[in-house]
Short mmCIF file of C-alpha atoms in Angstrom, two decimals:
data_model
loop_
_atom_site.label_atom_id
_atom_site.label_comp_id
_atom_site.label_asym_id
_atom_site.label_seq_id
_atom_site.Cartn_x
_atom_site.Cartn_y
_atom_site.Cartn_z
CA UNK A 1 22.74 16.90 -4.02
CA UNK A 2 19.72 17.35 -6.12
CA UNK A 3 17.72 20.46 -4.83
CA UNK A 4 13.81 20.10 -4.96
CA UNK A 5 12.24 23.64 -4.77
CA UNK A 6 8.79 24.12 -4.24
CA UNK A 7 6.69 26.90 -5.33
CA UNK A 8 4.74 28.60 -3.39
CA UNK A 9 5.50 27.83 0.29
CA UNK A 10 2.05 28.83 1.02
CA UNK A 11 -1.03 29.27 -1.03
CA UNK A 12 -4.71 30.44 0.41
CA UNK A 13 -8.00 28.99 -1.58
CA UNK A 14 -11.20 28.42 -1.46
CA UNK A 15 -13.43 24.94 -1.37
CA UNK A 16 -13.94 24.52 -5.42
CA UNK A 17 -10.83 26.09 -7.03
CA UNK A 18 -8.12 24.34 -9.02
CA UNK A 19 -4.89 24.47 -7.09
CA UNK A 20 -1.58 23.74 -8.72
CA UNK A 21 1.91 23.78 -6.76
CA UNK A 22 5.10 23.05 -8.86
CA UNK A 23 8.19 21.45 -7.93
CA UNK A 24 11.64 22.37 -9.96
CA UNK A 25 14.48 20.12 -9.43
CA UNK A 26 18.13 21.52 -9.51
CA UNK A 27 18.74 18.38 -12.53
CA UNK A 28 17.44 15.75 -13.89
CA UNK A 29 15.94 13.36 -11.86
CA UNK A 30 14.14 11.24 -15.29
CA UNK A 31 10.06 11.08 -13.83
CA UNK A 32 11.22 9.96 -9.95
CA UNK A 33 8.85 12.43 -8.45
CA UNK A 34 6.23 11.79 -6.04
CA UNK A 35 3.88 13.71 -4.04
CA UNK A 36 2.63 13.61 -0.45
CA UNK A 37 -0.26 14.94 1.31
CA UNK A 38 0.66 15.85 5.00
CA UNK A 39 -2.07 16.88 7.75
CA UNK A 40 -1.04 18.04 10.97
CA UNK A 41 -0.18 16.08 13.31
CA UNK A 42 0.06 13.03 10.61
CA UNK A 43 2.18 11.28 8.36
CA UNK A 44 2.74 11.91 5.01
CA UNK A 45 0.70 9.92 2.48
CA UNK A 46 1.93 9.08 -1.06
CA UNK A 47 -0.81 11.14 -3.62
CA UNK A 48 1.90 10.58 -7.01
CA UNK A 49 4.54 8.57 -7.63
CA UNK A 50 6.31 8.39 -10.85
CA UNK A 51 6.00 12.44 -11.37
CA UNK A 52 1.88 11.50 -12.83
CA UNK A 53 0.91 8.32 -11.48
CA UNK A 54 -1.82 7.87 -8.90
CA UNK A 55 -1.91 6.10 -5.79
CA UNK A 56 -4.39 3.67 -5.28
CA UNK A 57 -7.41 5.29 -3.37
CA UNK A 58 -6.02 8.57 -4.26
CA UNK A 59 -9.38 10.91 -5.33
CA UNK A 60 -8.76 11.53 -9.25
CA UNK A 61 -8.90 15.44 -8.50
CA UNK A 62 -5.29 14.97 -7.84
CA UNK A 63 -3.07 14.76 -10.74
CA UNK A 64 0.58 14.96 -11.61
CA UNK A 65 2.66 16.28 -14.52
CA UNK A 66 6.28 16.89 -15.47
CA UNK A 67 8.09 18.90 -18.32
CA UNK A 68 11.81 18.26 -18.32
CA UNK A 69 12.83 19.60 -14.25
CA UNK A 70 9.75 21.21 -13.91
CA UNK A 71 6.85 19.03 -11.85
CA UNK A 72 3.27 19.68 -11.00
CA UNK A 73 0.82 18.82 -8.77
CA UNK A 74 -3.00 19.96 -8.95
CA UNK A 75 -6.22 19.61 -7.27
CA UNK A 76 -9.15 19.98 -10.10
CA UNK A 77 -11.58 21.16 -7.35
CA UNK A 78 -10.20 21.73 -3.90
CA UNK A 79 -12.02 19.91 -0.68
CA UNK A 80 -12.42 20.72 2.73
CA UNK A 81 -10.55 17.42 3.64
CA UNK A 82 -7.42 19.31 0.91
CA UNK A 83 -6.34 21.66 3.57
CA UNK A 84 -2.84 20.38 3.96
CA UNK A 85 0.74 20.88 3.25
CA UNK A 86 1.96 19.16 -0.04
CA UNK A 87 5.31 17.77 -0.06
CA UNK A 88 7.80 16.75 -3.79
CA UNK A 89 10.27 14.25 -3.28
CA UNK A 90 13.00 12.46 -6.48
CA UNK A 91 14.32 9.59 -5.50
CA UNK A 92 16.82 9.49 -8.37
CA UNK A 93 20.05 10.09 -6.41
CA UNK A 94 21.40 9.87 -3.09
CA UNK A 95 20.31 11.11 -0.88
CA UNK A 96 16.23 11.45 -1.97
CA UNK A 97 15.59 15.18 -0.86
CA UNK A 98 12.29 16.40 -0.28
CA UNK A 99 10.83 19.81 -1.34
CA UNK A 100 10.21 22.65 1.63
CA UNK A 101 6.43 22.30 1.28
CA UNK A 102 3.26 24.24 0.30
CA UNK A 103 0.72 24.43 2.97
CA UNK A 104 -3.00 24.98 1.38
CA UNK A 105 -4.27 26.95 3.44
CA UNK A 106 -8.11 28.49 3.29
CA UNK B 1 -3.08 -4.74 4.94
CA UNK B 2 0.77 -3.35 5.57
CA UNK B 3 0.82 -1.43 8.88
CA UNK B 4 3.77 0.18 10.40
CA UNK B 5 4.36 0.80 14.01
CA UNK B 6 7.47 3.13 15.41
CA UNK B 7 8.74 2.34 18.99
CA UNK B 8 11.40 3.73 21.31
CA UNK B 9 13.03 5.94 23.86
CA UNK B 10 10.97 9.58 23.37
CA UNK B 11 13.97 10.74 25.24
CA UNK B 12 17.53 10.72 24.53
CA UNK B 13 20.79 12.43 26.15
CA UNK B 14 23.16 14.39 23.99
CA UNK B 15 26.62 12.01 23.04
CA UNK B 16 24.16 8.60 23.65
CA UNK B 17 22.41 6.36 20.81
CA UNK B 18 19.14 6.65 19.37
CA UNK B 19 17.89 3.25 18.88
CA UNK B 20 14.10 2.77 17.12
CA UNK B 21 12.58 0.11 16.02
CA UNK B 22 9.73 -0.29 13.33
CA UNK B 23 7.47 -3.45 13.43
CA UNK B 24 5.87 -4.52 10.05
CA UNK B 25 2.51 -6.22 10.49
CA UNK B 26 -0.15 -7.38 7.50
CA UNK B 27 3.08 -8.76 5.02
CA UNK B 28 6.68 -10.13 5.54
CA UNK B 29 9.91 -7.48 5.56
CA UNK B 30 11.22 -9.91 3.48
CA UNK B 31 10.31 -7.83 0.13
CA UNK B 32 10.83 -4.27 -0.68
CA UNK B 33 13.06 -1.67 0.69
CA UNK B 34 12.69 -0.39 4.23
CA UNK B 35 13.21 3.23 5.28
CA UNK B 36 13.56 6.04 8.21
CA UNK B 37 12.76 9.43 7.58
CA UNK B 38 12.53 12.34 10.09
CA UNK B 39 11.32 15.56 10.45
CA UNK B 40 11.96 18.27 13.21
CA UNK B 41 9.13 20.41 14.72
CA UNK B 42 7.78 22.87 12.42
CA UNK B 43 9.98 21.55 9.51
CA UNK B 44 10.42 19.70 6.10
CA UNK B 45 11.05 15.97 5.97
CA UNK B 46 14.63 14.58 5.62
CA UNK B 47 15.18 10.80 4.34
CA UNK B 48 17.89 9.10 6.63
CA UNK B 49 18.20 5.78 4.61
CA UNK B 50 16.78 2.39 3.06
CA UNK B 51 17.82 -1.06 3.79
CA UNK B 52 16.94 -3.73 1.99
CA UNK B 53 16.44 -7.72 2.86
CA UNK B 54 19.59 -8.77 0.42
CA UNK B 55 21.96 -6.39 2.52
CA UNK B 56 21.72 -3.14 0.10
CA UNK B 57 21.51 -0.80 1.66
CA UNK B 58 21.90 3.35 0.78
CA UNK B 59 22.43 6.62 3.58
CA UNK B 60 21.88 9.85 3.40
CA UNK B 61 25.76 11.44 3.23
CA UNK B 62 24.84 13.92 5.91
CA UNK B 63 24.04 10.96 8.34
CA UNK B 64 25.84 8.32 6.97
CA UNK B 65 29.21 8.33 9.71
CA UNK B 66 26.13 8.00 12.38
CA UNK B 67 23.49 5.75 11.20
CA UNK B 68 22.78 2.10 11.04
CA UNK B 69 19.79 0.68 9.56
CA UNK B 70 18.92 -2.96 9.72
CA UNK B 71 16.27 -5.46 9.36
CA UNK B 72 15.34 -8.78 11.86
CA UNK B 73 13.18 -10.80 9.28
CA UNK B 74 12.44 -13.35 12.30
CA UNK B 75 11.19 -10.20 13.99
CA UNK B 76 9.75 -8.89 10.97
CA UNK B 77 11.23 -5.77 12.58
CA UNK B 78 13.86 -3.01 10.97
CA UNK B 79 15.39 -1.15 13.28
CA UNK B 80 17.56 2.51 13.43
CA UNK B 81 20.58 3.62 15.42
CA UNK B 82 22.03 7.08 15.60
CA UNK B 83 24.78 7.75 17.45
CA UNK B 84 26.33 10.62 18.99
CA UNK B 85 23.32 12.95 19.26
CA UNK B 86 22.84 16.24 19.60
CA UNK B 87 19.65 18.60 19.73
CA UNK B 88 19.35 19.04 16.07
CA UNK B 89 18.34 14.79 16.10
CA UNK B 90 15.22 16.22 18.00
CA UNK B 91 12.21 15.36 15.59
CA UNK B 92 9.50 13.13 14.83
CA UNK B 93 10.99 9.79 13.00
CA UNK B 94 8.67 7.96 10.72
CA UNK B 95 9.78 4.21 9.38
CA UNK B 96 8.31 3.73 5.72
CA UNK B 97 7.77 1.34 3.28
CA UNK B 98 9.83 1.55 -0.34
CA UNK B 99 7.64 0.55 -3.30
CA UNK B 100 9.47 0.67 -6.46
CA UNK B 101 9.48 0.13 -10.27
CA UNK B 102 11.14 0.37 -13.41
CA UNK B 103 10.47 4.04 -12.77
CA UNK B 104 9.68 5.34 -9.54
CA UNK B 105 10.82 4.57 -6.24
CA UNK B 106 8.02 6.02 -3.51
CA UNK B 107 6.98 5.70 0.28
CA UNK B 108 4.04 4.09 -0.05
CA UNK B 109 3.18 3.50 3.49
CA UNK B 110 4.22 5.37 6.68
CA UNK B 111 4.40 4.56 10.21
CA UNK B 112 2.37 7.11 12.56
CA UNK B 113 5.69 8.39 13.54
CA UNK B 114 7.48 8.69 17.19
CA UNK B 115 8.86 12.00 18.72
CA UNK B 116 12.70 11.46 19.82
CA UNK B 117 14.06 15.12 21.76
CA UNK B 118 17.28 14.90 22.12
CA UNK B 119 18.25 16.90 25.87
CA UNK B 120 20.08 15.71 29.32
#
């Protein structure tokens, strides 16, 4: 199985800042990468797909980049409405695996 | 607009079958691939499966002996069946659309998700 590992698992921040969480994959899973937002109590809601493309509706603070395994996710200017857990997923191989998470927390 | 709605048992003994059943609303099931993922309380998200309206269809190998996926187009329904369950089934199961592309293959849109707890 590929192994998505988030980093970190938990980040504190402050309305305004630029927030970036990075997802490593254990091999190469080409640019299937996508990110989720997740509040609680919620489902998950596609923010990336293709390791830097944008969902439709998505705010353009949120952005998405890759460098061989290496994957990134980051919020130009964090929002109260940001305060969330963040969630990598490839969907290269079987079976898809998710990351463990980063909860933004303030 | 898509719109996915979970339904089921919230409540399932251990050894029985966990049948759910997501109905698509706003566009026809017969596009795309269709998937279940779930994710116990205070955990990560694990994918279960897709099924697609040709037949293809793709597990996850941890599941795969137990799960069935399938889709009633004159429903415009898919539906998922795990058998033999046992407390670690407990969790909240979301159905999801599969949008794909030459590139990327994402879950574009969620159901609100159901809570199945697996105890006698």
């Amino acid at each position: 199985d590929t192994q998505m590992t988030q980093s970190p698992s938990s980040l504190s921040a402050s309305v305004g800042d630029r927030v970036t969480i990075t997802c490593r994959a254990s091999q190469s899973i080409s640019s299937f990468l996508n990110w989720y937002q997740q509040k609680p109590g919620k489902a998950p809601e596609l923010l990336i797909y293709a390791a830097s493309s944008l969902q439709s509706g998505v705010p353009s603070r949120f952005s998405g980049s890759a460098s061989g395994t290496d994957f990134t996710l980051t919020i130009s200017s964090l929002q109260p409405e940001d305060f969330a857990t963040y969630y990598c997923q490839h969907s290269y191989t079987n079976p898809w695996t998710f990351g463990q998470g980063t909860k933004v927390e303030i | 607009q898509v719109q996915l709605q979970e339904s089921g048992p919230g409540l399932v003994k251990p050894s029985e079958t966990l049948s759910l059943t997501c109905s698509v609303s706003g566009g026809s099931i017969s596009r795309y691939y269709w998937s279940w993922i779930r994710q116990p309380p205070g955990k990560g998200l694990e994918w279960i499966g897709y099924m697609h309206h040709s037949g293809s269809n793709n597990y996850n190998p941890s599941l795969k002996s137990r799960v069935t996926i399938s889709l009633d187009t004159s429903k415009n329904q898919f539906s998922l069946k795990v058998t033999s369950v046992t407390a670690a089934d407990t969790a909240v199961y979301y159905c999801a659309r599969v949008n794909s592309g030459s590139n990327y293959l994402a879950f574009d849109i969620w159901g609100q998700g159901t809570m199945v707890t697996v105890s006698s």
